Coordinates of C-alpha atoms and ligand atoms in Angstrom, one line a residue:
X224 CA -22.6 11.3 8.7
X225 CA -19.5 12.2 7.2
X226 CA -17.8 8.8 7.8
X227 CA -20.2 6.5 6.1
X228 CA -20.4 9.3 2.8
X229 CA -16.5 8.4 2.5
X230 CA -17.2 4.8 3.1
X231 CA -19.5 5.0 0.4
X232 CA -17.0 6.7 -1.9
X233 CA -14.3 4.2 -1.6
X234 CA -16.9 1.3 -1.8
X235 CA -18.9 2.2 -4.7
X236 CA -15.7 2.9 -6.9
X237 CA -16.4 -1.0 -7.0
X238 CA -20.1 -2.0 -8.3
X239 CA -19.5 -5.8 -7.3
X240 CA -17.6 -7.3 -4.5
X241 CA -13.6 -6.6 -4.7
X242 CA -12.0 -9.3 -6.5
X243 CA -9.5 -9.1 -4.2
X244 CA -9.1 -7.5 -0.7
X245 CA -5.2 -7.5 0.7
X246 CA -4.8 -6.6 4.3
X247 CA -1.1 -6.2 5.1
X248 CA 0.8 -5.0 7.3
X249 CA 3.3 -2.4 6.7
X250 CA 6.7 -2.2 8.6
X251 CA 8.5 -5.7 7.8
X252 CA 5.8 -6.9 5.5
X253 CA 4.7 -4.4 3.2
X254 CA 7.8 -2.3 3.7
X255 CA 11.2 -3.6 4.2
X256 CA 13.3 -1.8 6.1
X257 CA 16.4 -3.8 4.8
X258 CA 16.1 -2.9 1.5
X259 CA 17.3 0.3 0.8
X260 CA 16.0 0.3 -2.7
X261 CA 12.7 -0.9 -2.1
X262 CA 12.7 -3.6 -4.7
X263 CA 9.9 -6.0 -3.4
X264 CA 7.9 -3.1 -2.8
X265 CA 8.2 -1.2 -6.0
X266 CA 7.4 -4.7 -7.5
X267 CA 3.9 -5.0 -5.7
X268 CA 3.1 -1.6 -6.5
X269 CA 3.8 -2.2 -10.4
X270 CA 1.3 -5.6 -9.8
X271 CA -1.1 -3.9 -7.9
X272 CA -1.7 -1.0 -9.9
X273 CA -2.1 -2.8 -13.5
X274 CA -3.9 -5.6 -12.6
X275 CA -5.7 -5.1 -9.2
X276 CA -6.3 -1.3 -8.5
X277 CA -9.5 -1.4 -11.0
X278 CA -11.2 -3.9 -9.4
X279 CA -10.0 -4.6 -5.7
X280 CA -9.1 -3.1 -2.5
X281 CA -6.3 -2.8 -0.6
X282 CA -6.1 -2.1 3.2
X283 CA -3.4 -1.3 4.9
X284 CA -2.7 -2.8 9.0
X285 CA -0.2 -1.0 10.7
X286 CA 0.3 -0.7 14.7
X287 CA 1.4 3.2 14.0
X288 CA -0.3 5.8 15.3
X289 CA -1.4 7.9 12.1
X290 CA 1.5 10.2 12.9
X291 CA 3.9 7.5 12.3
X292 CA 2.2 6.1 9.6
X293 CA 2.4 9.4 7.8
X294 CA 6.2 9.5 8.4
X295 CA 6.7 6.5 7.1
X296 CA 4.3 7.5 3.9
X297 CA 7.1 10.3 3.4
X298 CA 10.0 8.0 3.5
X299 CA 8.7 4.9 1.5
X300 CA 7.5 4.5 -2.4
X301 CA 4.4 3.3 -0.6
X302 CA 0.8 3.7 -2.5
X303 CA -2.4 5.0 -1.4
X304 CA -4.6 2.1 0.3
X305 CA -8.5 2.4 0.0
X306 CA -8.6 1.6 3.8
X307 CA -5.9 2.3 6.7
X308 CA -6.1 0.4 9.9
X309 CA -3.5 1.8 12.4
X310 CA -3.1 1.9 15.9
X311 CA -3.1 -1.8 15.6
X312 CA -7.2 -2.2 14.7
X313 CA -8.2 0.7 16.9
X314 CA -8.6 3.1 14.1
X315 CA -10.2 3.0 10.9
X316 CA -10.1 5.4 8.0
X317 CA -11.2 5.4 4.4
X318 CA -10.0 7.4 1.4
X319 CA -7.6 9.7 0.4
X320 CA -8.6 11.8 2.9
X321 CA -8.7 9.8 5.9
X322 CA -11.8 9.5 7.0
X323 CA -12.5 7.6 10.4
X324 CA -15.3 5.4 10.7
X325 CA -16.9 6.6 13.7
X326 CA -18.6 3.4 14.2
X327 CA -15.7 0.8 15.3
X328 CA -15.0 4.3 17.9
X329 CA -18.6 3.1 19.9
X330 CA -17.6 -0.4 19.7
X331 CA -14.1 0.0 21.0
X332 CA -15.8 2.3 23.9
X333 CA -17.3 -1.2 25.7
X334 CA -15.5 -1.9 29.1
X335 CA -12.7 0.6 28.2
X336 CA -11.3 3.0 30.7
X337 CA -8.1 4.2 29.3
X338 CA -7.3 5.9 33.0
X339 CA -7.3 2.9 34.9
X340 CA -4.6 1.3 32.3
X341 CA -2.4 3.7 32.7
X342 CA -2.9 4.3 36.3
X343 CA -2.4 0.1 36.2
X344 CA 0.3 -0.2 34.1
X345 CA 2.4 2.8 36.0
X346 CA 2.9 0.3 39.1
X347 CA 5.3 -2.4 36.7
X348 CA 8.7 -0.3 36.6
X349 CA 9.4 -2.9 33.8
X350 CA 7.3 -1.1 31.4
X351 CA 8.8 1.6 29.5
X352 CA 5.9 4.1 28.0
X353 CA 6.6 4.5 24.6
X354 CA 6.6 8.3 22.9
X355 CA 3.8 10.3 23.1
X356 CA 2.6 9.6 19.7
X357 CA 2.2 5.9 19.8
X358 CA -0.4 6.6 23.2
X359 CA -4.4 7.0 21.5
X360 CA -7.5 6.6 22.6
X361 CA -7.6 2.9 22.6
X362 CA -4.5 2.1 22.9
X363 CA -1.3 2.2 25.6
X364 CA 2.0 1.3 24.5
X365 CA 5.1 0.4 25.9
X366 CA 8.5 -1.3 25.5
X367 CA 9.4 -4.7 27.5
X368 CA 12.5 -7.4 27.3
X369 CA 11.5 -10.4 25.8
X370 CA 12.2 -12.0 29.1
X371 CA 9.5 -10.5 31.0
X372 CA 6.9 -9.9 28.6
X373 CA 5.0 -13.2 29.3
X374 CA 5.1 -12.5 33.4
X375 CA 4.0 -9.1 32.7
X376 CA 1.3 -9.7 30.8
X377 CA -0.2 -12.2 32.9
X378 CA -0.2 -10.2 36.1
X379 CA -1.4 -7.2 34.4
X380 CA -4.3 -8.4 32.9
X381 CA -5.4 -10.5 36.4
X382 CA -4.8 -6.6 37.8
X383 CA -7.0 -5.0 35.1
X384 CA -9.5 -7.7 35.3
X385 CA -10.2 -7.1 39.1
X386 CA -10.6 -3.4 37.8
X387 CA -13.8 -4.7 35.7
X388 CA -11.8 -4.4 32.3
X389 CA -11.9 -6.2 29.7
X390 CA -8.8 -5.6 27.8
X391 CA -6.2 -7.4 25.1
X392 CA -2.5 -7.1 25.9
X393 CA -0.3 -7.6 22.4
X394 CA 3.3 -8.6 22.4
X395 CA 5.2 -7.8 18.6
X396 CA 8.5 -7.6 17.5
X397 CA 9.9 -8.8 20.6
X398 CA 9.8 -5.3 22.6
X399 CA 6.6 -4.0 22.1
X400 CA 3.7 -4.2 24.5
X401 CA 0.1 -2.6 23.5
X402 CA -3.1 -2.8 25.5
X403 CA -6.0 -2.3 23.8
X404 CA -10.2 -3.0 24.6
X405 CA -10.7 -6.6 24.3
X406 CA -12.9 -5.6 21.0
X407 CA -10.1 -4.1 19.0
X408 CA -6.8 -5.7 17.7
X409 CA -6.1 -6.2 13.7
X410 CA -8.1 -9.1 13.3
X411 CA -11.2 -7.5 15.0
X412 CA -11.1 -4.5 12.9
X413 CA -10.8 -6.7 9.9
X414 CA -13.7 -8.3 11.2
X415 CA -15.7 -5.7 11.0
X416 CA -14.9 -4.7 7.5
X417 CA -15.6 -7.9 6.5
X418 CA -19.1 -7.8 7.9
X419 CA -19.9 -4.3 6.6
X420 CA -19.1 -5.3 3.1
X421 CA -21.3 -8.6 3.4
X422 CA -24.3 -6.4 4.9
X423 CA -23.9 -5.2 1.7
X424 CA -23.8 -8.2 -0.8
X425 CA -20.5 -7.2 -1.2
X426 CA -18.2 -9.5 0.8
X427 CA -14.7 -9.7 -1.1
X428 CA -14.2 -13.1 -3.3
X429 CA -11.1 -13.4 -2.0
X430 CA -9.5 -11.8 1.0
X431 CA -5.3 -12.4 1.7
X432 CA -3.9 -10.9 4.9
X433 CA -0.1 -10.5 5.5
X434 CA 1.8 -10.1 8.5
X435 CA 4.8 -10.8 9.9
X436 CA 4.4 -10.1 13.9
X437 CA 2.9 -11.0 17.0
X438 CA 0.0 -7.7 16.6
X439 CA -0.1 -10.1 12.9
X440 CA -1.5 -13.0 14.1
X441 CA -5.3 -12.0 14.8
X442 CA -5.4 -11.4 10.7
X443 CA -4.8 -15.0 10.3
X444 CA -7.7 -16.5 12.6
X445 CA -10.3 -14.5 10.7
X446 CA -12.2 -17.7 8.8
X447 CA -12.3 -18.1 4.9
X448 CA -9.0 -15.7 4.3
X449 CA -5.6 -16.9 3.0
X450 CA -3.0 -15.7 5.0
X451 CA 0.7 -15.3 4.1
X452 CA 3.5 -14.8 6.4
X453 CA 6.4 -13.2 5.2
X454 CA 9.8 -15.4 5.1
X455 CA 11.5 -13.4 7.9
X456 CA 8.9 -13.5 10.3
X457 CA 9.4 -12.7 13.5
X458 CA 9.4 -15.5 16.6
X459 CA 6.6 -15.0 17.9
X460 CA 4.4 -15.1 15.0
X461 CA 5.9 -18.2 14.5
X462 CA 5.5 -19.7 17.2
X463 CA 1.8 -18.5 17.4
X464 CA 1.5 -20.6 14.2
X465 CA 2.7 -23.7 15.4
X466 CA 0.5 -23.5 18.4
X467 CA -2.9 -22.6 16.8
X468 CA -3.0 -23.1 12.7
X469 CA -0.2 -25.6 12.0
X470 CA -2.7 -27.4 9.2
X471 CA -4.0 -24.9 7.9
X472 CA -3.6 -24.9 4.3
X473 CA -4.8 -21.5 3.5
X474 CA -1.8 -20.0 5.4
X475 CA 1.7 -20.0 4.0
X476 CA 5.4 -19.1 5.2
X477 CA 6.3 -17.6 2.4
X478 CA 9.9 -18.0 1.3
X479 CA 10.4 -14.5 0.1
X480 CA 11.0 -11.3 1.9
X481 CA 8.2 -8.4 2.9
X482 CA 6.6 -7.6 -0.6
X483 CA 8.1 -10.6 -1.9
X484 CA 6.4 -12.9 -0.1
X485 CA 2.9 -11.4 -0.5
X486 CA 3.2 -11.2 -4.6
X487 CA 4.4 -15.2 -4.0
X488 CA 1.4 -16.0 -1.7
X489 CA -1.0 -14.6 -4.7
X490 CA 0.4 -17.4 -6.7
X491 CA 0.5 -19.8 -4.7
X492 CA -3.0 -19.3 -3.9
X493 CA -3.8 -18.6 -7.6
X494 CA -5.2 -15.1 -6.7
X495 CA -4.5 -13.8 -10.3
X496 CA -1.9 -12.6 -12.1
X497 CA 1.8 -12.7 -10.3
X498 CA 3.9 -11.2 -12.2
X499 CA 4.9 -8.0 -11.4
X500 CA 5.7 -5.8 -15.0
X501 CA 8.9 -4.9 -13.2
X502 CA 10.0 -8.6 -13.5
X503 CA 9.5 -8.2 -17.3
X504 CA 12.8 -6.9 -18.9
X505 CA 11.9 -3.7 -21.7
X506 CA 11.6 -5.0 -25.3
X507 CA 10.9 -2.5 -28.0
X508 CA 7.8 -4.0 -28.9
X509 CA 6.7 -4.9 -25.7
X510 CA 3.9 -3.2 -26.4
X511 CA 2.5 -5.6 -28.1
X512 CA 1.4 -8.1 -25.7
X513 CA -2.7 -7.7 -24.2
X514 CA -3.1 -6.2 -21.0
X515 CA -5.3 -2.8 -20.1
X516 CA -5.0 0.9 -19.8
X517 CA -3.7 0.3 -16.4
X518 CA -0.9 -1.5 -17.4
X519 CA -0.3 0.7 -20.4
X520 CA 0.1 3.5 -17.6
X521 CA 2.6 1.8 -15.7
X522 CA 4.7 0.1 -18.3
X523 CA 4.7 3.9 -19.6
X524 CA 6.2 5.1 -16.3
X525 CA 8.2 2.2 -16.1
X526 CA 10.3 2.5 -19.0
X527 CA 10.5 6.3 -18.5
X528 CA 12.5 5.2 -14.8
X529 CA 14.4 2.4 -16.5
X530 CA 15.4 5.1 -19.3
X531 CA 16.6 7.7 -16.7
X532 CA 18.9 5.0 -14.9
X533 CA 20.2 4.0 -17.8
X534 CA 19.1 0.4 -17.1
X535 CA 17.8 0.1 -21.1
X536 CA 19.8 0.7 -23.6
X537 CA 20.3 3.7 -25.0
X538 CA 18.7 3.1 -28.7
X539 CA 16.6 4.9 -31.2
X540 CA 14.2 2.5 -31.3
X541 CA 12.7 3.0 -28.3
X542 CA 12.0 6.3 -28.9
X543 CA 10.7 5.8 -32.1
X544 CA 8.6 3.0 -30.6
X545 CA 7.7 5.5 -27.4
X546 CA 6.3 8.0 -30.6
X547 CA 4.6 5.4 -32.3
X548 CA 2.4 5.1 -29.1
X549 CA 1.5 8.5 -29.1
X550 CA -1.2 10.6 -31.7
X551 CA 1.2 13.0 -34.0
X552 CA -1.2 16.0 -32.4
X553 CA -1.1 14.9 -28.6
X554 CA -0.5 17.1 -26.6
X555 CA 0.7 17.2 -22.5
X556 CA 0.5 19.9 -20.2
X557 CA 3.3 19.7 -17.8
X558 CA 2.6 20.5 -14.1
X559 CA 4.1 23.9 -14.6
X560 CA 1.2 24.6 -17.2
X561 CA 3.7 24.9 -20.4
X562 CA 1.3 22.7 -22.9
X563 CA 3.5 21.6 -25.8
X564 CA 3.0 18.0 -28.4
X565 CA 3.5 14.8 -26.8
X566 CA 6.4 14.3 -29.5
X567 CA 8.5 17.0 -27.9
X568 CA 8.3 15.5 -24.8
X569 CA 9.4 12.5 -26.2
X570 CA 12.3 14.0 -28.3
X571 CA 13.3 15.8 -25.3
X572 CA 13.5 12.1 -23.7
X573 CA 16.8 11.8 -25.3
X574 CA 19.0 14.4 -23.9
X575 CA 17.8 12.8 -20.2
X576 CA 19.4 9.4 -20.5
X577 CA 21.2 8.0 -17.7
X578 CA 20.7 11.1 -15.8
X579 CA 19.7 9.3 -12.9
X580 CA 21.9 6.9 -13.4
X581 CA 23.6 5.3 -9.8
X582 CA 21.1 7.6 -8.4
X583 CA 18.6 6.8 -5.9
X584 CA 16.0 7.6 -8.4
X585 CA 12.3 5.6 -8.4
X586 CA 9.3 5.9 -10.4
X587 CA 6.0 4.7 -9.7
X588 CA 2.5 5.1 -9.9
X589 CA -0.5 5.0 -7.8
X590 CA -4.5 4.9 -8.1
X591 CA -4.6 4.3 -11.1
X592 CA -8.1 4.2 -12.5
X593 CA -9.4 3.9 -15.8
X594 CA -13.3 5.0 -17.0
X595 CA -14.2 3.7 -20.6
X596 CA -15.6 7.1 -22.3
X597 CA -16.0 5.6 -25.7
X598 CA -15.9 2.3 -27.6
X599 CA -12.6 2.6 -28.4
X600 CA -11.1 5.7 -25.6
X601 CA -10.0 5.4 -21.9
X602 CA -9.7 8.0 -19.6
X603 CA -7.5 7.0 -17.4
X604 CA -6.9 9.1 -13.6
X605 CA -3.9 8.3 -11.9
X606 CA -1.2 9.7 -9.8
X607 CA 2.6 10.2 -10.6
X608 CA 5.2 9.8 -7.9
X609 CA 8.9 10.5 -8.3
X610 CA 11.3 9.7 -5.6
X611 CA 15.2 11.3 -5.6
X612 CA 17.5 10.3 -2.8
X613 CA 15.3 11.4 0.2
X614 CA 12.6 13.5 -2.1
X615 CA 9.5 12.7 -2.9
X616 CA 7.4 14.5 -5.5
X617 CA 3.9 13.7 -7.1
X618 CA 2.0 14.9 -9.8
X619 CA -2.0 13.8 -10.5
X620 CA -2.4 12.8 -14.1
X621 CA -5.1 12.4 -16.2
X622 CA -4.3 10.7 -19.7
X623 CA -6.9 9.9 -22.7
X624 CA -5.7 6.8 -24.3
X625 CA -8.0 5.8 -27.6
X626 CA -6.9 1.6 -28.2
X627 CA -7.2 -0.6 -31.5
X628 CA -7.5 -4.4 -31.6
X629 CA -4.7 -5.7 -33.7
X630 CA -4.2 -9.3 -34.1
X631 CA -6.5 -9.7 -30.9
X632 CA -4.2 -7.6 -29.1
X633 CA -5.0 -4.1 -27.9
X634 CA -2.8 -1.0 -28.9
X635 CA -2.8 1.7 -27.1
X636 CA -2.3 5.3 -28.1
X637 CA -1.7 8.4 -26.0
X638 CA -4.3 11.1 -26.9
X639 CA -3.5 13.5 -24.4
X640 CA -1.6 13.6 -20.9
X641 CA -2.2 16.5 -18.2
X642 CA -0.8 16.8 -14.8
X643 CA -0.7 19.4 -11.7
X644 CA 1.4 19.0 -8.8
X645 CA 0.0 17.3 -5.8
X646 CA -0.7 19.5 -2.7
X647 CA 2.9 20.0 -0.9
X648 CA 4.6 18.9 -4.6
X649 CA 6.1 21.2 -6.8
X650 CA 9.6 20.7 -8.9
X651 CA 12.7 23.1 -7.4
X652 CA 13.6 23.0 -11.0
X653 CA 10.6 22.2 -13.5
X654 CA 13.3 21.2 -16.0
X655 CA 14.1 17.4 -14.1
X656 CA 9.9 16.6 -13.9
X657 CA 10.0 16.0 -17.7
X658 CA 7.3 13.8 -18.1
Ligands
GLC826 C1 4.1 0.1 15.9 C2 3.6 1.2 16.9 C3 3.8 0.8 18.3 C4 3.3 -0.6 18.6 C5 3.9 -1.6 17.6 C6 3.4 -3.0 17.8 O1 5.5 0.1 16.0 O2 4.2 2.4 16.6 O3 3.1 1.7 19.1 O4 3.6 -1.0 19.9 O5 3.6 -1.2 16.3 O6 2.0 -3.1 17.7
MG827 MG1 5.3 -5.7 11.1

């Protein structure tokens, strides 16, 4: 049972329940597409990754196919989810690697007979079929005006009825039309994870789903999860509020955009921390305020981004500080496999500044995941991604961190850093991956 071995794996990374599970949607909620720099996203990222990653899960609920979802992977500073619903709840995978969880594939096999949809559906010429990717195994999609969605729907699903289905017709972002077993949809599958993890004594201690479309709104019926709907939700998601969970208190419309609005909805809802280290402006000694080796890691990558576009300033003392944080005998091995002393790196920091600058040029990191080896050392795994106008490259690191408690406060110190290029990276010019 392949499936449940890589539902094990992302599930035991976490001996306890997750502290907290977010379920979001990506295109318009997690992602914005009206933001060519990515801001709100890059900000969750930098949230999730040193406060969250460690200890919580995050699922990703998108209506693309997996081929669209791995397009859009390539085009957006987007992390790595522990969980990825697509197909709008009719598929399941965990990991890395993408496993599917072959179980929600028997339950979505009740009273489903993809055939007779489409040989249904083929008889309304007001239904466009959408591209070849988008059409799965339980799922048909297709494009529809606004104005004769609702007509549509009802006299398909009276047809599709009489053919002894039992089916769930979806209408999002005011053109698209999915039909899908009555059994799937994003809050069923959500369903279902919920249940697994509680057959475990693992149910989540909080669970917050985001959306901001009509395929959205299933999230926000499941009980005992806060719900935040992004500020520029779309009509019919509204509307589907105002009708069914007007009084609900434990579902907001957020005032912030995509990202935005999910980092607002975990304070509002006093999730845990809010603030996102990219809201925090570089100090020279903002090393000394307490946080983990997650946050160390990201800070870290954080300054090295704001250093290439030029967005600190261009001072000594950062560098001096940046050695400080490193052991005089540290070493990194760069992805190419040269090994030289952290230091050099470092020194070599100065000759890069404002390289980027006016560039698209992003930095973040992903997975990161620290293991306590000693009382006072951290190793810490995590993975590197660079993004240069339309490029993306990534690097997995592994860093050993030893800390000291100052003053109460822990201080970190880079031991050692190592990275090799991802499968499918690999620097045109080794020169520009510096660190
Ligand atoms: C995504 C899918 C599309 C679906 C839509 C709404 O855009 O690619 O097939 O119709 O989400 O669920
Ligand atoms: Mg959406």
């Amino acid at each position: 049972m392949q499936s449940a071995g890589c539902y094990r794996v992302t599930m035991d990374r976490l001996e306890t329940s997750a502290r907290l599970m977010i379920v979001s949607d990506l295109d318009h909620t997690m992602v914005d597409h009206h933001d060519p720099e990515n801001l709100s996203l890059l900000r969750f990222n930098a949230l999730w990754e040193s406060s969250y990653r460690h200890d919580s899960l995050l699922v990703f609920s998108t209506g693309r196919s997996p081929t669209l979802y791995k397009q859009l992977r390539k085009e957006k500073p987007m992390l790595s989810p522990d969980i990825t619903i697509m197909s709008v709840g009719t598929e399941i995978t965990y990991g890395v690697s993408m496993v599917p969880d072959e179980g929600w594939v028997e339950v979505l096999n009740q009273r489903w007979d993809r055939n007779i949809v489409v040989e249904e559906t083929s008889k309304f010429p007001e239904l466009k079929l959408q591209s070849e990717t988008e059409q799965r195994p339980h799922k048909v999609s297709f494009y529809v005006d606004k104005d004769n969605a609702q007509e549509v729907t009802k006299a398909l699903s009276e047809k599709l009825a009489n053919r002894g289905l039992d089916v769930k017709i979806i209408y999002s972002g005011g053109m698209d039309l999915d039909i899908l077993p009555q059994g799937a949809g994003k809050g069923q599958a959500l369903a279902y994870l919920l249940q697994k993890f509680k057959e475990e004594g693992k149910p989540p201690k909080n669970t917050l789903v985001c959306g901001d479309s009509g395929n959205d709104a299933e999230l926000f019926s499941i009980p005992e999860v806060h719900g935040v709907m992004v500020s520029n939700a779309q009509e019919e998601l509204l509307q589907w509020h105002a009708e069914n969970a007007k009084n609900i208190p434990k579902i907001i419309h957020a005032s912030e955009r995509c990202a935005g609005g999910i980092i607002q909805a975990i304070g509002h809802f006093g999730l845990g921390p809010n603030t996102s280290p990219r809201d925090v402006a570089e100090t020279a000694d903002s090393h000394l305020e307490d946080a983990g080796p997650a946050h160390e890691v990201v800070k870290f990558n954080l300054f090295y981004e704001r250093w290439r576009r030029a967005e600190v300033e261009h001072c000594e003392t950062y560098i001096a500080s940046l050695k400080a944080s490193c052991h005089p005998a540290g070493s990194f091995v760069h992805p190419s496999g040269v090994e030289q002393r952290l230091h050099e790196s470092i020194s070599a920091m100065k000759k890069i500044y404002g390289d980027r600058q006016g560039k698209q040029y992003r930095v973040w990191v992903d997975r990161v995941l620290p293991s306590k080896i000693s009382s006072d050392t951290w190793l810490v795994k995590f993975v590197k991604w660079e993004l240069l106008g339309e490029e993306q490259q990534s690097c997995i690191c592994t860093a050993v961190l030893t800390f000291e408690v100052v003053n109460g406060l822990h201080l970190y110190t880079w031991a050692h850093l190592h990275e090799t290029w991802s499968e499918g990276s690999g620097a045109k010019d080794n020169g520009m991956w510096l660190l």
